[in-house]
Amino acid sequence: MFGGCGLGLPSFSRRDSPRHGSDDTQKDPVLLVSGIGGSILNAKHKKNGSLLRVWVRILFSNYEFKKCLWSTYNPKSGSTETLNPDIDIVVPEDDFGLYSIDILDPAWWVKCLHVTDVYHFHDMINMLINCGYTKGTTLFGYGYDFRQSNRLDKAMNGLKMKLQTAYNASGGKKVNIISHSMGGLLVRCFMHLHKDVFENYVNRWITIATPFQGAPGCINDSFLTGLQFVYGFKSFFFVSRWTMHQLLVECPSLYEMLPNPKFNWKEQPSIQVWRKYTEGDESVKLEVYKSMECINLFNGALRNNELTYSGKSIALPFNLSILKWAAGTRQMLDIAQLPDSVDFYNIYGIAYDTPHNVW
């Protein structure tokens, strides 16, 4: 788990919140929005409609991830498209959207192995139900294809429909949104692109560990070495860091969490690299790359990056087309304005310093 950009959510037990009664007429609807890696993804076969879970899964996770989720970016559409031409990547809508963000791998033996890293919104969903919320009336979830941009039309339209559904199902009550990590960026993009809809349907917006100005420590590391969600013996059952890396270099969502160059950072995000220049020479030199300088580092580090898919070599360098798209997303995030009628709560942790002392 990593703050501001991961699977992990705070664990809430039933004793954390008092029971307010079970009458739905007294409650505003709640919509839970997941972050990066926080939604189940299925591969849907185009010919026969069969479904295969590709994220999150434990058995054959690396194999199915490579076969179904590895993608390349289409600059015309602004989306990343799977390399497998026979499938579409879909998010299940079961249980009013809650299923896709609850337990990401419900296999019975996952619990036996204590692999609770895949229990995403599970504790919060149970807590809210214990407080009297009802699935489909006052409790809903929104999962989405987290490979994609936070401002892609498909994600925006899906969120719009979910807000309308929650509003209507609750008898015309405005919605309280609870978003986690990158989900907060998606909500903020929606707030900018559909401000009237946001104002009409949203009562409160509560966001947890959202990297509004970027997540430099996590994202810089992801571009250079990949991303790892679980450690220790659990990692043998999960997607490898390198396999995840080959996906992320083609994901607009990742580029949209690069550090905001216009933000007045208390301490400028940077990458420090010890480099050896001459073979056989044991001496090394420390190089420091600040926010914008990191682009040159990524370009150099990924210039020869490639993967093999169906017997073909596919080049995956640092993608400047995605970087351009992400710059447009950053502009939206910077100018988005919260409507006066909506209350906003930003929850973040201060128990641990981030790599750049940013909360």
Coordinates of C-alpha atoms in Angstrom, one line a residue:
M1 CA 0.0 0.0 0.0
F2 CA 1.2 3.5 -0.7
G3 CA -0.4 6.7 0.4
G4 CA -2.2 8.8 -2.2
C5 CA -2.0 6.2 -4.9
G6 CA -2.8 2.6 -4.0
L7 CA -5.1 -0.2 -3.1
G8 CA -5.1 0.4 0.7
L9 CA -7.8 2.2 2.5
P10 CA -8.1 2.9 6.2
S11 CA -9.8 0.1 8.1
F12 CA -13.1 1.1 9.8
S13 CA -14.6 -1.2 12.3
R14 CA -18.2 -1.1 13.4
R15 CA -17.4 0.6 16.7
D16 CA -15.9 3.6 14.8
S17 CA -19.3 5.1 13.9
P18 CA -22.5 5.1 15.9
R19 CA -25.7 3.5 14.6
H20 CA -28.0 6.3 13.4
G21 CA -31.0 4.1 12.7
S22 CA -31.9 2.0 9.6
D23 CA -34.4 4.4 8.1
D24 CA -33.1 5.2 4.6
T25 CA -35.4 8.2 4.4
Q26 CA -33.2 10.0 6.9
K27 CA -30.0 9.4 4.9
D28 CA -28.3 11.0 2.0
P29 CA -27.0 8.5 -0.6
V30 CA -23.3 7.7 -0.5
L31 CA -21.2 7.0 -3.6
L32 CA -17.8 5.3 -3.2
V33 CA -15.2 6.0 -5.9
S34 CA -12.1 3.9 -6.0
G35 CA -8.5 4.9 -6.9
I36 CA -5.8 3.4 -9.1
G37 CA -5.9 -0.4 -9.0
G38 CA -9.0 -0.3 -6.9
S39 CA -11.6 -1.7 -9.4
I40 CA -12.0 -5.2 -10.7
L41 CA -11.3 -5.5 -14.4
N42 CA -12.7 -8.3 -16.6
A43 CA -11.7 -9.3 -20.1
K44 CA -14.8 -9.7 -22.2
H45 CA -14.4 -11.9 -25.3
K46 CA -15.9 -10.0 -28.3
K47 CA -17.3 -13.1 -30.0
N48 CA -18.9 -15.1 -27.3
G49 CA -19.2 -12.6 -24.5
S50 CA -17.4 -14.7 -21.9
L51 CA -15.7 -13.0 -19.0
L52 CA -12.3 -13.6 -17.4
R53 CA -11.1 -11.7 -14.4
V54 CA -7.7 -10.2 -15.1
W55 CA -7.4 -7.7 -12.2
V56 CA -7.2 -8.6 -9.4
R57 CA -6.5 -12.3 -9.5
I58 CA -4.1 -14.6 -7.7
L59 CA -3.7 -17.8 -9.8
F60 CA -2.0 -17.2 -13.2
S61 CA -2.2 -13.4 -12.4
N62 CA 1.0 -12.5 -14.3
Y63 CA 0.1 -14.5 -17.3
E64 CA -3.5 -13.2 -17.7
F65 CA -2.3 -9.6 -16.9
K66 CA 0.2 -9.7 -19.8
K67 CA -2.3 -11.4 -22.2
C68 CA -5.2 -9.1 -21.5
L69 CA -4.2 -5.8 -19.9
W70 CA -1.0 -4.9 -21.7
S71 CA -1.9 -1.9 -23.9
T72 CA -0.7 0.9 -26.1
Y73 CA -1.9 4.5 -26.2
N74 CA -4.0 5.9 -29.0
P75 CA -3.3 9.6 -29.3
K76 CA -6.4 10.1 -31.4
S77 CA -8.8 8.9 -28.8
G78 CA -6.8 9.7 -25.7
S79 CA -7.2 6.2 -24.4
T80 CA -5.0 3.2 -23.9
E81 CA -6.1 0.1 -25.9
T82 CA -5.4 -3.5 -25.1
L83 CA -3.0 -5.4 -27.4
N84 CA -5.4 -8.3 -27.5
P85 CA -7.8 -7.6 -30.4
D86 CA -10.3 -10.2 -29.3
I87 CA -11.3 -8.7 -25.9
D88 CA -12.7 -5.6 -24.3
I89 CA -11.8 -4.6 -20.8
V90 CA -14.9 -4.0 -18.7
V91 CA -15.7 -3.2 -15.0
P92 CA -18.5 -5.3 -13.5
E93 CA -21.6 -3.3 -12.4
D94 CA -23.0 -6.0 -10.0
D95 CA -24.3 -5.0 -6.6
F96 CA -25.0 -1.4 -7.7
G97 CA -21.3 -0.8 -8.5
L98 CA -20.1 -2.0 -5.1
Y99 CA -19.0 -5.5 -6.2
S100 CA -16.1 -4.1 -8.3
I101 CA -14.6 -2.1 -5.5
D102 CA -15.3 -4.4 -2.5
I103 CA -13.1 -7.5 -2.4
L104 CA -11.0 -7.4 -5.5
D105 CA -10.3 -11.1 -5.4
P106 CA -13.0 -13.1 -3.5
A107 CA -11.3 -16.5 -3.8
W108 CA -11.9 -18.3 -0.5
W109 CA -8.2 -19.3 -0.1
V110 CA -7.1 -15.6 -0.4
K111 CA -8.6 -15.0 3.1
C112 CA -6.9 -18.2 4.4
L113 CA -3.5 -16.8 3.2
H114 CA -4.4 -13.5 4.9
V115 CA -4.0 -11.6 1.6
T116 CA -6.2 -8.7 2.8
D117 CA -4.4 -6.3 0.5
V118 CA -7.2 -7.0 -2.0
Y119 CA -10.0 -6.0 0.5
H120 CA -10.5 -2.5 -0.9
F121 CA -13.7 -0.7 0.2
H122 CA -14.8 -3.8 2.1
D123 CA -14.6 -2.5 5.6
M124 CA -16.1 0.8 4.8
I125 CA -19.0 -0.8 2.9
N126 CA -19.7 -3.0 5.9
M127 CA -19.5 -0.1 8.3
L128 CA -22.0 1.9 6.3
I129 CA -24.4 -1.0 6.0
N130 CA -24.2 -1.4 9.8
C131 CA -25.1 2.3 10.1
G132 CA -28.3 1.7 8.2
Y133 CA -27.3 2.4 4.6
T134 CA -28.9 0.1 1.9
K135 CA -27.3 -1.0 -1.3
G136 CA -29.1 0.4 -4.3
T137 CA -31.0 3.0 -2.3
T138 CA -28.5 4.9 -0.2
L139 CA -25.2 3.1 -1.0
F140 CA -23.5 2.8 -4.4
G141 CA -20.1 2.2 -5.9
Y142 CA -18.2 3.5 -8.9
G143 CA -15.4 1.4 -10.4
Y144 CA -13.7 2.3 -13.7
D145 CA -10.8 1.3 -16.0
F146 CA -8.0 2.9 -14.0
R147 CA -5.6 2.5 -17.0
Q148 CA -7.4 5.4 -18.7
S149 CA -7.2 9.2 -18.3
N150 CA -9.2 10.7 -15.4
R151 CA -11.0 13.0 -17.9
L152 CA -11.9 10.4 -20.6
D153 CA -15.5 10.7 -21.8
K154 CA -16.4 7.1 -20.9
A155 CA -15.3 7.6 -17.2
M156 CA -17.1 11.0 -17.0
N157 CA -20.3 9.7 -18.5
G158 CA -20.2 6.7 -16.2
L159 CA -19.9 8.9 -13.1
K160 CA -22.7 11.1 -14.3
M161 CA -25.0 8.2 -14.7
K162 CA -24.1 6.8 -11.3
L163 CA -24.8 10.2 -9.6
Q164 CA -28.2 10.4 -11.4
T165 CA -29.0 6.8 -10.3
A166 CA -28.1 7.5 -6.7
Y167 CA -30.1 10.7 -6.7
N168 CA -33.2 9.1 -8.1
A169 CA -33.1 5.9 -6.1
S170 CA -32.9 7.9 -2.8
G171 CA -36.0 10.0 -3.7
G172 CA -34.2 13.1 -4.9
K173 CA -31.5 13.4 -2.2
K174 CA -28.1 14.9 -3.1
V175 CA -25.2 12.5 -3.0
N176 CA -22.2 12.3 -0.6
I177 CA -19.2 11.2 -2.6
I178 CA -16.3 9.4 -0.9
S179 CA -13.3 9.0 -3.2
H180 CA -9.9 7.4 -2.6
S181 CA -6.6 8.3 -4.0
M182 CA -6.7 8.8 -7.8
G183 CA -10.5 8.6 -7.6
G184 CA -10.3 12.2 -6.2
L185 CA -8.6 13.4 -9.4
L186 CA -11.4 11.7 -11.5
V187 CA -14.1 13.5 -9.3
R188 CA -12.2 16.8 -9.7
C189 CA -12.1 16.5 -13.5
F190 CA -15.8 15.7 -13.5
M191 CA -16.4 18.7 -11.3
H192 CA -14.7 20.9 -13.9
L193 CA -16.2 19.3 -17.0
H194 CA -19.7 18.9 -15.6
K195 CA -20.0 21.6 -13.0
D196 CA -23.7 22.0 -13.3
V197 CA -24.3 18.3 -12.9
F198 CA -21.9 18.2 -10.0
E199 CA -23.7 21.0 -8.3
N200 CA -27.2 19.6 -8.9
Y201 CA -26.4 16.1 -7.6
V202 CA -23.6 16.4 -5.0
N203 CA -24.1 17.4 -1.3
R204 CA -20.7 16.6 0.1
W205 CA -17.4 15.4 -1.3
I206 CA -15.1 13.5 1.0
T207 CA -11.7 12.4 -0.4
I208 CA -9.1 10.2 1.1
A209 CA -5.3 10.5 0.3
T210 CA -5.9 12.2 -3.1
P211 CA -2.7 13.4 -4.8
F212 CA -4.1 16.7 -6.0
Q213 CA -0.7 18.1 -6.9
G214 CA 0.7 14.8 -8.0
A215 CA 2.3 11.8 -6.3
P216 CA 6.0 12.3 -7.2
G217 CA 7.5 9.6 -5.0
C218 CA 5.2 6.8 -6.3
I219 CA 4.9 8.0 -9.9
N220 CA 8.6 8.6 -10.5
D221 CA 9.4 5.2 -9.1
S222 CA 6.7 3.6 -11.3
F223 CA 8.2 5.0 -14.5
L224 CA 11.7 3.8 -13.6
T225 CA 11.1 0.4 -11.9
G226 CA 7.3 -0.3 -12.0
L227 CA 4.8 -0.7 -9.2
Q228 CA 4.4 -3.3 -6.5
F229 CA 1.2 -3.6 -4.4
V230 CA 2.2 -6.5 -2.2
Y231 CA 5.4 -7.7 -0.7
G232 CA 6.9 -10.8 0.9
F233 CA 5.5 -14.3 0.1
K234 CA 2.3 -12.7 -1.2
S235 CA 4.2 -11.2 -4.2
F236 CA 4.7 -14.7 -5.6
F237 CA 0.9 -14.9 -6.3
F238 CA 0.6 -11.4 -7.7
V239 CA 1.5 -9.4 -10.7
S240 CA 5.2 -8.7 -10.9
R241 CA 6.7 -5.3 -10.7
W242 CA 8.1 -5.5 -14.2
T243 CA 4.8 -6.7 -15.7
M244 CA 3.0 -3.8 -14.1
H245 CA 5.8 -1.4 -15.3
Q246 CA 5.1 -2.4 -18.9
L247 CA 1.5 -1.5 -18.5
L248 CA 2.0 1.8 -16.7
V249 CA 4.3 3.4 -19.3
E250 CA 1.2 3.5 -21.6
C251 CA -1.4 4.6 -19.0
P252 CA -2.6 8.3 -19.1
S253 CA -3.7 8.0 -15.5
L254 CA -0.1 7.6 -14.4
Y255 CA 1.2 10.6 -16.3
E256 CA -1.6 12.7 -14.8
M257 CA -0.1 12.1 -11.4
L258 CA 3.3 13.5 -12.2
P259 CA 4.2 16.4 -9.8
N260 CA 2.4 19.7 -10.7
P261 CA 5.2 22.0 -11.9
K262 CA 3.2 25.1 -11.0
F263 CA 2.6 24.2 -7.4
N264 CA 4.6 26.0 -4.8
W265 CA 6.2 22.9 -3.3
K266 CA 7.6 23.2 0.3
E267 CA 10.4 21.0 -1.0
Q268 CA 10.8 20.5 -4.7
P269 CA 10.3 16.9 -5.7
S270 CA 13.4 15.4 -7.1
I271 CA 15.1 12.1 -8.1
Q272 CA 18.6 11.4 -6.9
V273 CA 20.7 9.0 -9.0
W274 CA 24.1 7.6 -8.3
R275 CA 25.7 7.1 -11.7
K276 CA 28.9 5.3 -12.7
Y277 CA 30.3 6.7 -15.9
T278 CA 33.2 4.5 -16.8
E279 CA 33.2 0.7 -16.8
G280 CA 35.8 -0.6 -14.4
D281 CA 35.8 2.7 -12.5
E282 CA 34.3 2.3 -9.1
S283 CA 33.7 6.0 -8.5
V284 CA 30.2 7.3 -8.8
K285 CA 28.6 10.8 -9.1
L286 CA 25.3 12.0 -7.6
E287 CA 22.9 13.5 -10.1
V288 CA 19.7 15.4 -9.0
Y289 CA 16.7 15.8 -11.3
K290 CA 13.9 18.1 -10.3
S291 CA 10.3 18.0 -11.5
M292 CA 10.7 19.0 -15.1
E293 CA 14.2 17.7 -15.4
C294 CA 12.8 14.2 -14.6
I295 CA 11.3 14.0 -18.1
N296 CA 14.8 13.8 -19.6
L297 CA 15.7 11.1 -17.1
F298 CA 12.6 9.1 -18.0
N299 CA 13.3 9.5 -21.7
G300 CA 16.8 8.2 -21.3
A301 CA 15.8 5.3 -19.0
L302 CA 13.0 4.1 -21.2
R303 CA 14.5 4.8 -24.7
N304 CA 15.1 1.1 -25.3
N305 CA 12.1 -0.3 -23.3
E306 CA 10.1 -2.9 -25.2
L307 CA 7.9 -5.9 -24.6
T308 CA 7.3 -9.0 -26.6
Y309 CA 3.6 -9.8 -27.4
S310 CA 2.4 -12.6 -29.7
G311 CA 5.9 -13.0 -31.0
K312 CA 6.3 -9.3 -31.9
S313 CA 8.6 -6.7 -30.2
I314 CA 6.7 -3.6 -29.3
A315 CA 8.6 -0.4 -28.3
L316 CA 7.4 1.3 -25.1
P317 CA 9.5 4.4 -24.5
F318 CA 8.4 7.2 -22.3
N319 CA 5.3 8.5 -24.2
L320 CA 5.4 12.2 -25.0
S321 CA 1.9 12.0 -26.6
I322 CA 0.5 10.9 -23.2
L323 CA 2.6 13.6 -21.5
K324 CA 0.9 16.2 -23.7
W325 CA -2.5 14.8 -22.9
A326 CA -1.7 14.8 -19.2
A327 CA -0.7 18.5 -19.4
G328 CA -4.3 19.2 -20.5
T329 CA -5.7 17.3 -17.6
R330 CA -3.4 19.2 -15.2
Q331 CA -4.8 22.5 -16.5
M332 CA -8.3 21.2 -15.7
L333 CA -7.3 20.1 -12.2
D334 CA -5.7 23.5 -11.5
I335 CA -8.7 25.6 -12.5
A336 CA -11.5 23.4 -11.2
Q337 CA -13.7 25.3 -8.7
L338 CA -15.8 23.7 -6.0
P339 CA -19.4 25.0 -6.2
D340 CA -20.5 27.0 -3.1
S341 CA -23.3 24.6 -2.3
V342 CA -21.0 21.6 -1.9
D343 CA -19.1 20.8 1.3
F344 CA -15.6 19.4 0.9
Y345 CA -13.5 17.3 3.2
N346 CA -9.9 16.3 2.4
I347 CA -8.6 13.5 4.6
Y348 CA -4.9 12.7 4.5
G349 CA -2.3 11.1 6.7
I350 CA 0.5 12.7 8.6
A351 CA 1.8 9.8 10.5
Y352 CA 4.6 9.2 8.0
D353 CA 6.5 11.7 5.9
T354 CA 6.2 11.2 2.2
P355 CA 9.5 11.2 0.1
H356 CA 9.1 14.9 -0.4
N357 CA 7.4 16.0 2.9
V358 CA 4.2 16.5 1.1
W359 CA 0.9 15.6 2.7

